[in-house]
């Protein structure tokens, strides 16, 4: 089988897995079509129940990604060209735990940019919003720059491999840590018995701010997005 055909099959398989993840959380409380336009607001703390369990919406919209100022973010001119640089995202961007969050950037030598959206599982109730190690569905709700910068250096991230067609591109790595496939924009409190957990599903907010920052760094010749193992060009 030709290598190109194998790549196509792998891409299709990855796409199917991604879509399955989306469909499995289609009724999730972070799944909202108004995420890009509403201002931050809080709702009643009264609980509701669905097929996914008991929950209460703490904040119907965490923030408007188009209103977030990116002026405080590190400029591309100050980013390393050899390794990852941590670029903090401004408030109200945050990870699933409610802590401040970041993107990782590596400056290339050509005028092309790759935006990589990490995938790490989606969740929609108290049980699934636990880590995989605890029987849940997410890798983490609090991504670590130290861990990500050390583990994402091989394969397509290897800028010393001459066979890597993207080795000289600028890379923007958007960590996954919000349990919403980069599509949420609200905070939800999930309850199970006497236990509860508030998750900040801010993936859409974070991703859009990251892309606004990337756009502001210059005029790019080629722009590509990569979701998990899927490359879109």
XYZ file of N, CA and C in Angstrom:
699
model
N 0.855 -1.199 0.000
C 0.000 0.000 0.000
C 0.890 1.248 0.000
N 0.590 2.224 -0.847
C 1.387 3.417 -0.926
C 1.271 4.222 0.366
N 2.353 4.967 0.677
C 2.378 5.742 1.905
C 1.268 6.792 1.928
N 0.993 7.412 0.774
C -0.044 8.434 0.705
C -1.411 7.845 1.045
N -1.674 6.633 0.536
C -2.939 5.977 0.826
C -3.065 5.666 2.301
N -1.964 5.209 2.911
C -1.974 4.903 4.334
C -2.246 6.158 5.153
N -1.644 7.288 4.769
C -1.883 8.539 5.483
C -3.350 8.940 5.392
N -3.937 8.723 4.213
C -5.344 9.069 4.013
C -6.238 8.237 4.918
N -5.950 6.936 5.002
C -6.732 6.036 5.855
C -6.613 6.438 7.320
N -5.401 6.762 7.764
C -5.186 7.161 9.147
C -5.909 8.467 9.462
N -5.900 9.390 8.495
C -6.589 10.671 8.694
C -8.090 10.461 8.809
N -8.633 9.579 7.968
C -10.068 9.291 8.022
C -10.441 8.622 9.342
N -9.585 7.716 9.799
C -9.842 7.029 11.065
C -9.837 8.030 12.220
N -8.867 8.939 12.194
C -8.789 9.950 13.246
C -9.994 10.866 13.210
N -10.441 11.195 11.998
C -11.628 12.044 11.859
C -12.849 11.357 12.453
N -12.991 10.064 12.190
C -14.122 9.308 12.732
C -14.100 9.312 14.259
N -12.918 9.115 14.850
C -12.801 9.114 16.300
C -13.159 10.479 16.871
N -12.740 11.536 16.171
C -13.039 12.889 16.622
C -14.542 13.149 16.591
N -15.201 12.720 15.502
C -16.635 12.925 15.366
C -17.418 12.111 16.390
N -16.925 10.902 16.667
C -17.579 10.075 17.693
C -17.530 10.793 19.041
N -16.368 11.411 19.342
C -16.250 12.154 20.577
C -17.219 13.316 20.632
N -17.409 14.002 19.509
C -18.349 15.114 19.446
C -19.779 14.634 19.661
N -20.146 13.550 18.988
C -21.512 13.047 19.091
C -21.820 12.534 20.489
N -20.827 11.946 21.129
C -21.060 11.390 22.463
C -21.323 12.466 23.502
N -20.947 13.714 23.199
C -21.168 14.811 24.130
C -22.084 15.870 23.526
N -22.913 15.461 22.574
C -23.763 16.420 21.855
C -24.743 17.144 22.773
N -25.084 16.537 23.906
C -26.008 17.165 24.840
C -25.294 17.753 26.046
N -23.983 17.905 25.944
C -23.212 18.441 27.058
C -23.639 19.867 27.374
N -23.487 20.263 28.638
C -23.953 21.583 29.058
C -23.064 22.708 28.553
N -21.854 22.388 28.057
C -21.006 23.423 27.471
C -21.293 23.615 25.996
N -22.141 22.745 25.421
C -22.438 22.786 23.990
C -23.454 23.893 23.741
N -22.987 25.074 23.335
C -23.866 26.226 23.181
C -23.519 27.021 21.949
N -24.509 27.398 21.153
C -24.273 28.146 19.921
C -24.042 29.623 20.179
N -24.275 30.082 21.418
C -24.128 31.500 21.712
C -22.783 31.834 22.334
N -21.853 30.868 22.325
C -20.606 31.034 23.048
C -19.748 32.176 22.536
N -19.907 32.570 21.281
C -19.009 33.571 20.719
C -19.492 35.000 20.899
N -20.724 35.213 21.330
C -21.269 36.557 21.323
C -21.717 37.075 22.670
N -22.053 36.209 23.606
C -22.611 36.666 24.871
C -21.525 37.185 25.797
N -21.890 38.083 26.661
C -20.960 38.579 27.663
C -21.009 37.663 28.874
N -19.980 37.795 29.735
C -19.908 36.936 30.910
C -21.112 37.165 31.811
N -21.724 36.085 32.253
C -22.874 36.216 33.137
C -22.997 34.979 33.998
N -23.627 35.125 35.138
C -23.845 34.004 36.039
C -25.315 33.658 36.055
N -25.599 32.414 36.344
C -26.979 31.973 36.388
C -27.306 31.499 37.785
N -28.534 31.121 37.969
C -28.974 30.590 39.254
C -28.204 29.336 39.593
N -27.978 29.134 40.882
C -27.235 27.952 41.311
C -28.127 26.732 41.477
N -29.387 26.863 41.144
C -30.284 25.719 41.273
C -29.873 24.622 40.301
N -30.004 23.394 40.725
C -29.545 22.274 39.922
C -30.605 21.791 38.954
N -30.125 21.232 37.847
C -30.995 20.610 36.859
C -30.492 19.207 36.619
N -31.323 18.394 36.035
C -30.929 17.025 35.735
C -31.157 16.732 34.270
N -30.298 15.916 33.723
C -30.450 15.456 32.346
C -29.971 14.016 32.296
N -29.953 13.457 31.106
C -29.452 12.101 30.960
C -27.990 11.989 31.319
N -27.320 13.140 31.428
C -25.904 13.156 31.745
C -25.654 13.365 33.236
N -26.708 13.538 34.022
C -26.531 13.716 35.452
C -26.987 15.079 35.934
N -26.721 15.358 37.213
C -27.140 16.608 37.830
C -26.064 17.668 37.649
N -26.498 18.882 37.322
C -25.550 19.957 37.061
C -26.210 21.304 37.336
N -25.400 22.336 37.457
C -25.899 23.713 37.493
C -24.902 24.573 36.725
N -25.412 25.472 35.923
C -24.559 26.349 35.127
C -24.110 27.508 36.008
N -22.821 27.581 36.274
C -22.251 28.622 37.128
C -22.108 29.926 36.356
N -21.665 29.820 35.116
C -21.519 30.995 34.259
C -21.929 30.590 32.852
N -22.957 31.224 32.322
C -23.474 30.828 31.015
C -22.499 31.140 29.896
N -21.666 32.148 30.078
C -20.603 32.473 29.122
C -19.404 32.985 29.899
N -18.270 32.367 29.719
C -17.074 32.781 30.459
C -16.518 34.085 29.917
N -16.545 34.249 28.600
C -16.037 35.483 28.026
C -16.244 35.552 26.525
N -16.202 36.754 26.001
C -16.316 36.989 24.564
C -14.908 37.000 23.976
N -14.553 36.017 23.168
C -13.178 35.931 22.650
C -12.770 37.115 21.792
N -13.741 37.790 21.202
C -13.421 38.935 20.358
C -13.207 40.211 21.169
N -13.565 40.182 22.452
C -13.406 41.355 23.310
C -12.173 41.259 24.201
N -11.520 40.101 24.227
C -10.339 39.908 25.070
C -9.143 40.636 24.466
N -8.485 41.462 25.253
C -7.296 42.171 24.777
C -6.103 41.224 24.722
N -5.405 41.213 23.597
C -4.226 40.360 23.443
C -2.939 41.178 23.529
N -3.049 42.440 23.911
C -1.882 43.328 23.927
C -0.820 42.899 24.936
N -1.227 42.203 25.985
C -0.271 41.786 27.016
C 0.450 40.492 26.667
N 0.034 39.826 25.618
C 0.634 38.541 25.266
C 2.020 38.723 24.644
N 2.907 37.778 24.918
C 4.261 37.809 24.371
C 4.216 37.873 22.843
N 5.012 38.737 22.250
C 5.053 38.874 20.797
C 5.893 37.757 20.183
N 5.591 37.414 18.935
C 6.312 36.343 18.245
C 7.806 36.665 18.139
N 8.143 37.930 18.056
C 9.551 38.327 17.945
C 10.369 37.930 19.169
N 9.698 37.665 20.293
C 10.388 37.278 21.525
C 10.345 35.781 21.780
N 9.805 35.033 20.823
C 9.631 33.589 20.975
C 10.858 32.836 20.463
N 11.187 31.726 21.116
C 12.337 30.909 20.721
C 12.085 30.210 19.383
N 13.164 30.004 18.632
C 13.063 29.280 17.364
C 13.574 27.844 17.496
N 14.029 27.474 18.679
C 14.575 26.123 18.877
C 13.685 25.250 19.754
N 13.024 25.846 20.725
C 12.149 25.087 21.618
C 10.853 25.825 21.849
N 9.998 25.242 22.678
C 8.707 25.857 22.956
C 8.847 27.040 23.911
N 8.066 28.078 23.659
C 7.964 29.222 24.563
C 6.546 29.286 25.100
N 6.415 29.469 26.396
C 5.099 29.588 27.018
C 4.571 31.006 26.819
N 3.393 31.110 26.214
C 2.743 32.405 26.020
C 1.427 32.371 26.804
N 1.352 33.137 27.853
C 0.162 33.127 28.707
C -1.027 33.756 27.996
N -2.188 33.121 28.152
C -3.417 33.691 27.615
C -4.009 34.646 28.651
N -4.534 35.784 28.222
C -5.076 36.769 29.167
C -6.417 36.337 29.741
N -6.758 36.897 30.872
C -8.080 36.676 31.479
C -9.151 37.235 30.538
N -10.287 36.543 30.432
C -10.808 35.456 31.274
C -10.469 34.050 30.776
N -9.498 33.907 29.880
C -9.101 32.568 29.433
C -8.641 31.759 30.642
N -8.953 30.464 30.640
C -8.572 29.621 31.767
C -8.664 28.161 31.371
N -8.049 27.308 32.190
C -8.158 25.875 31.928
C -9.390 25.335 32.633
N -9.593 24.030 32.561
C -10.796 23.429 33.116
C -10.921 23.542 34.616
N -9.809 23.756 35.299
C -9.843 23.885 36.756
C -10.139 25.306 37.202
N -10.100 26.248 36.255
C -10.313 27.648 36.591
C -9.023 28.435 36.716
N -7.882 27.752 36.559
C -6.578 28.414 36.654
C -6.237 29.102 35.335
N -5.297 30.030 35.386
C -4.841 30.695 34.170
C -4.204 29.663 33.248
N -4.227 29.938 31.956
C -3.725 28.948 31.011
C -2.815 29.595 29.973
N -2.432 28.853 28.964
C -1.360 29.287 28.065
C -1.451 28.583 26.723
N -0.645 29.054 25.777
C -0.363 28.318 24.550
C 1.152 28.165 24.477
N 1.620 27.243 23.660
C 3.056 27.095 23.437
C 3.349 27.502 21.990
N 4.438 28.233 21.808
C 4.767 28.741 20.484
C 6.248 28.482 20.170
N 6.519 28.132 18.930
C 7.895 28.022 18.441
C 7.989 28.785 17.127
N 8.909 29.712 17.044
C 9.038 30.572 15.870
C 9.784 29.863 14.745
N 9.231 29.927 13.542
C 9.858 29.296 12.390
C 10.709 30.257 11.588
N 11.369 29.714 10.575
C 12.234 30.527 9.717
C 11.577 30.843 8.380
N 10.372 30.293 8.151
C 9.623 30.598 6.936
C 8.295 31.244 7.339
N 7.637 31.851 6.388
C 6.435 32.624 6.693
C 5.160 31.770 6.656
N 5.221 30.602 7.294
C 4.069 29.697 7.378
C 3.796 29.373 8.843
N 2.540 29.073 9.151
C 2.190 28.797 10.539
C 1.272 27.585 10.640
N 1.527 26.757 11.644
C 0.704 25.594 11.960
C 0.096 25.804 13.344
N -1.223 25.705 13.438
C -1.904 25.815 14.723
C -2.382 24.427 15.118
N -1.827 23.920 16.192
C -2.106 22.552 16.644
C -3.064 22.579 17.820
N -4.220 21.921 17.667
C -5.192 21.800 18.745
C -5.046 20.415 19.369
N -4.525 20.371 20.578
C -4.342 19.091 21.255
C -5.697 18.476 21.597
N -5.764 17.160 21.545
C -6.985 16.468 21.927
C -6.724 15.637 23.170
N -7.670 15.675 24.100
C -7.448 14.927 25.335
C -8.696 14.452 26.030
N -9.781 14.218 25.267
C -10.999 13.686 25.859
C -12.001 14.767 26.234
N -13.283 14.438 26.102
C -14.354 15.369 26.452
C -15.168 14.811 27.614
N -15.810 15.706 28.368
C -16.614 15.248 29.491
C -17.907 16.040 29.590
N -18.906 15.446 30.234
C -20.218 16.089 30.283
C -20.977 15.824 31.586
N -20.352 15.195 32.578
C -20.969 15.018 33.885
C -19.874 14.788 34.925
N -20.273 14.583 36.181
C -19.290 14.455 37.249
C -18.326 13.299 36.990
N -18.861 12.186 36.544
C -18.047 10.993 36.353
C -17.040 11.165 35.217
N -17.511 11.634 34.059
C -16.618 11.738 32.899
C -15.617 12.878 33.042
N -15.906 13.861 33.900
C -14.983 14.977 34.086
C -13.840 14.653 35.049
N -13.736 13.384 35.453
C -12.568 12.925 36.207
C -11.478 12.533 35.211
N -10.262 12.432 35.691
C -9.168 12.040 34.815
C -9.314 10.582 34.381
N -8.699 10.245 33.279
C -8.738 8.871 32.773
C -8.207 7.901 33.827
N -7.181 8.316 34.557
C -6.596 7.454 35.585
C -7.581 7.176 36.719
N -8.593 8.046 36.854
C -9.604 7.872 37.905
C -10.914 7.330 37.346
N -10.874 6.856 36.089
C -12.066 6.285 35.481
C -12.895 7.265 34.677
N -12.404 8.512 34.515
C -13.118 9.523 33.744
C -12.730 9.517 32.279
N -13.005 10.642 31.611
C -12.798 10.706 30.160
C -11.754 11.721 29.718
N -11.192 12.489 30.642
C -10.243 13.531 30.249
C -8.838 13.211 30.759
N -7.855 13.607 29.972
C -6.468 13.400 30.397
C -6.134 14.350 31.552
N -6.535 15.605 31.393
C -6.310 16.586 32.450
C -7.222 17.789 32.245
N -7.522 18.483 33.327
C -8.226 19.764 33.270
C -7.283 20.887 33.694
N -6.014 20.548 33.880
C -5.010 21.515 34.317
C -3.679 21.202 33.633
N -3.574 21.505 32.325
C -2.366 21.154 31.570
C -1.113 21.831 32.114
N 0.002 21.126 32.003
C 1.286 21.601 32.521
C 2.216 21.975 31.367
N 2.726 23.188 31.385
C 3.667 23.612 30.345
C 4.934 22.752 30.375
N 5.433 22.497 31.571
C 6.654 21.697 31.690
C 6.483 20.336 31.028
N 5.377 19.668 31.327
C 5.114 18.347 30.763
C 4.921 18.408 29.254
N 4.099 19.341 28.786
C 3.805 19.429 27.348
C 5.034 19.823 26.538
N 5.840 20.714 27.062
C 7.020 21.167 26.318
C 8.076 20.077 26.195
N 8.084 19.162 27.154
C 9.070 18.069 27.116
C 8.597 16.882 26.277
N 7.285 16.670 26.225
C 6.762 15.482 25.535
C 6.380 15.737 24.076
N 6.303 16.982 23.658
C 5.916 17.284 22.278
C 7.101 17.849 21.494
N 8.091 16.962 21.301
C 9.314 17.353 20.595
C 9.661 16.398 19.454
N 8.961 15.270 19.369
C 9.274 14.258 18.355
C 8.275 14.312 17.209
N 8.517 13.487 16.191
C 7.593 13.393 15.067
C 7.443 14.703 14.338
N 6.211 15.137 14.158
C 5.946 16.356 13.407
C 6.431 17.603 14.145
N 6.713 17.480 15.450
C 7.227 18.613 16.222
C 8.751 18.723 16.151
N 9.398 17.745 15.540
C 10.858 17.705 15.488
C 11.363 18.661 14.396
N 11.940 19.776 14.816
C 12.398 20.757 13.826
C 13.829 20.527 13.367
N 14.433 19.418 13.778
C 15.774 19.086 13.292
C 15.742 17.941 12.278
N 14.568 17.368 12.066
C 14.400 16.277 11.109
C 14.170 16.861 9.717
N 15.104 16.658 8.818
C 15.000 17.239 7.469
C 13.851 16.637 6.663
N 13.321 15.504 7.094
C 12.176 14.891 6.410
C 10.835 15.449 6.886
N 10.881 16.310 7.883
C 9.668 16.920 8.414
C 9.331 18.167 7.587
N 8.248 18.139 6.814
C 7.916 19.281 5.949
C 7.517 20.533 6.720
N 7.251 20.401 8.023
C 6.820 21.551 8.822
C 7.899 22.008 9.800
N 9.121 21.525 9.633
C 10.169 21.803 10.613
C 10.511 23.291 10.712
N 10.337 24.027 9.608
C 10.694 25.448 9.599
C 9.493 26.372 9.793
N 8.327 25.784 10.034
C 7.114 26.586 10.217
C 7.049 27.125 11.650
N 6.329 28.196 11.831
C 5.980 28.651 13.173
C 4.857 27.757 13.686
N 4.985 27.333 14.939
C 3.987 26.450 15.544
C 3.292 27.133 16.708
N 1.965 26.987 16.754
C 1.175 27.416 17.904
C 0.463 26.178 18.435
N 0.778 25.817 19.660
C 0.228 24.612 20.295
C -0.820 25.056 21.313
N -2.089 24.671 21.068
C -3.180 25.025 21.975
C -3.479 23.810 22.852
N -3.100 23.842 24.134
C -3.313 22.677 25.006
C -4.793 22.359 25.188
N -5.055 21.086 25.422
C -6.419 20.657 25.716
C -6.528 20.411 27.205
N -7.403 21.150 27.867
C -7.566 20.945 29.300
C -8.884 21.488 29.792
N -9.895 21.495 28.906
C -11.188 22.080 29.266
C -12.354 21.120 29.080
N -12.099 19.898 28.650
C -13.137 18.878 28.549
C -14.243 19.188 27.561
N -13.938 19.957 26.502
C -15.004 20.388 25.598
C -14.620 20.398 24.114
N -13.536 19.704 23.763
C -13.069 19.612 22.368
C -12.863 21.009 21.768
N -12.389 21.957 22.572
C -12.131 23.335 22.132
C -13.405 24.035 21.660
N -14.561 23.654 22.188
C -15.829 24.200 21.696
C -16.707 24.821 22.788
N -16.271 24.807 24.032
C -17.116 25.301 25.111
C -16.807 26.727 25.530
N -17.753 27.327 26.258
C -17.560 28.683 26.770
C -18.488 28.930 27.955
N -18.541 28.004 28.883
C -19.326 28.202 30.094
C -18.777 27.346 31.223
N -19.086 27.756 32.440
C -18.657 27.015 33.624
C -19.852 26.239 34.176
N -19.621 24.974 34.483
C -20.700 24.096 34.929
C -20.266 23.356 36.198
N -21.177 23.287 37.167
C -20.932 22.523 38.386
C -21.655 21.195 38.269
N -20.894 20.111 38.284
C -21.462 18.773 38.162
C -21.543 18.134 39.550
N -22.635 17.416 39.795
C -22.860 16.824 41.113
C -23.128 15.327 41.009
N -22.576 14.599 41.949
C -22.845 13.171 42.069
C -22.935 12.845 43.551
N -24.159 12.642 44.044
C -24.330 12.402 45.467
C -23.927 13.623 46.269
N -22.987 13.442 47.183
C -22.503 14.548 48.010
C -21.271 15.214 47.414
N -20.818 14.720 46.287
C -19.625 15.267 45.655
C -19.999 16.199 44.506
N -19.178 17.214 44.294
C -19.416 18.140 43.192
C -18.089 18.602 42.605
N -18.150 19.090 41.376
C -16.943 19.523 40.689
C -17.332 20.611 39.690
N -16.688 21.764 39.761
C -16.936 22.831 38.797
C -15.875 22.779 37.702
N -16.329 22.718 36.469
C -15.424 22.647 35.321
C -15.628 23.887 34.451
N -14.530 24.515 34.110
C -14.576 25.698 33.258
C -14.326 25.260 31.817
N -15.415 25.077 31.094
C -15.322 24.635 29.703
C -15.050 25.864 28.828
N -13.798 26.299 28.808
C -13.416 27.537 28.120
C -12.622 27.270 26.839
N -12.769 26.082 26.271
C -11.963 25.712 25.117
C -12.145 26.610 23.906
N -13.393 26.988 23.626
C -13.666 27.864 22.481
C -13.046 29.244 22.705
N -13.231 29.760 23.899
C -12.657 31.057 24.257
C -11.144 31.045 24.088
N -10.487 30.042 24.649
C -9.029 29.943 24.568
C -8.543 29.822 23.129
N -9.204 28.951 22.366
C -8.783 28.705 20.981
C -8.919 29.949 20.121
N -10.029 30.666 20.267
C -10.250 31.859 19.457
C -9.266 32.973 19.807
N -8.955 33.126 21.074
C -7.970 34.133 21.483
C -6.594 33.760 20.942
N -6.270 32.466 20.985
C -4.986 32.004 20.445
C -4.880 32.305 18.954
N -5.959 32.086 18.221
C -5.922 32.338 16.784
C -5.892 33.836 16.468
N -6.542 34.640 17.296
C -6.460 36.087 17.109
C -5.027 36.561 17.314
N -4.355 35.989 18.317
C -2.953 36.338 18.561
C -2.097 35.946 17.361
N -2.293 34.742 16.844
C -1.513 34.272 15.703
C -1.702 35.180 14.489
N -2.938 35.572 14.249
C -3.228 36.447 13.113
C -2.533 37.793 13.259
N -2.435 38.277 14.501
C -1.859 39.600 14.751
C -0.340 39.634 14.623
N 0.285 38.443 14.521
C 1.748 38.410 14.474
C 2.323 38.665 13.081
N 1.473 38.768 12.074
C 1.979 39.066 10.738
C 1.088 38.492 9.655
N 1.520 38.691 8.426
C 0.803 38.140 7.280
C 1.462 36.823 6.900
N 0.696 35.754 6.986
C 1.259 34.420 6.777
C 1.064 33.954 5.341
N 2.085 33.256 4.826
C 1.985 32.697 3.477
C 1.060 31.497 3.445
N 1.287 30.551 4.371
C 0.439 29.362 4.490
C -0.002 29.222 5.936
N -1.258 28.816 6.112
C -1.810 28.593 7.451
C -2.430 27.208 7.479
N -2.093 26.413 8.481
C -2.652 25.062 8.599
C -3.114 24.843 10.037
N -4.137 24.003 10.185
C -4.619 23.614 11.508
C -4.445 22.111 11.655
N -4.099 21.699 12.854
C -3.912 20.277 13.119
C -4.660 19.928 14.391
N -5.601 18.975 14.281
C -6.368 18.523 15.432
C -5.966 17.085 15.740
N -5.320 16.877 16.894
C -4.801 15.552 17.258
C -3.904 15.041 16.148
N -4.325 13.999 15.412
C -3.502 13.462 14.338
C -4.023 13.865 12.965
N -4.942 14.855 12.933
C -5.538 15.252 11.670
C -4.888 16.538 11.190
N -4.357 16.558 9.997
C -3.768 17.769 9.436
C -4.703 18.332 8.367
N -5.087 19.595 8.515
C -5.965 20.246 7.559
C -5.167 21.351 6.870
N -5.036 21.268 5.544
C -4.207 22.242 4.828
C -5.009 22.920 3.749
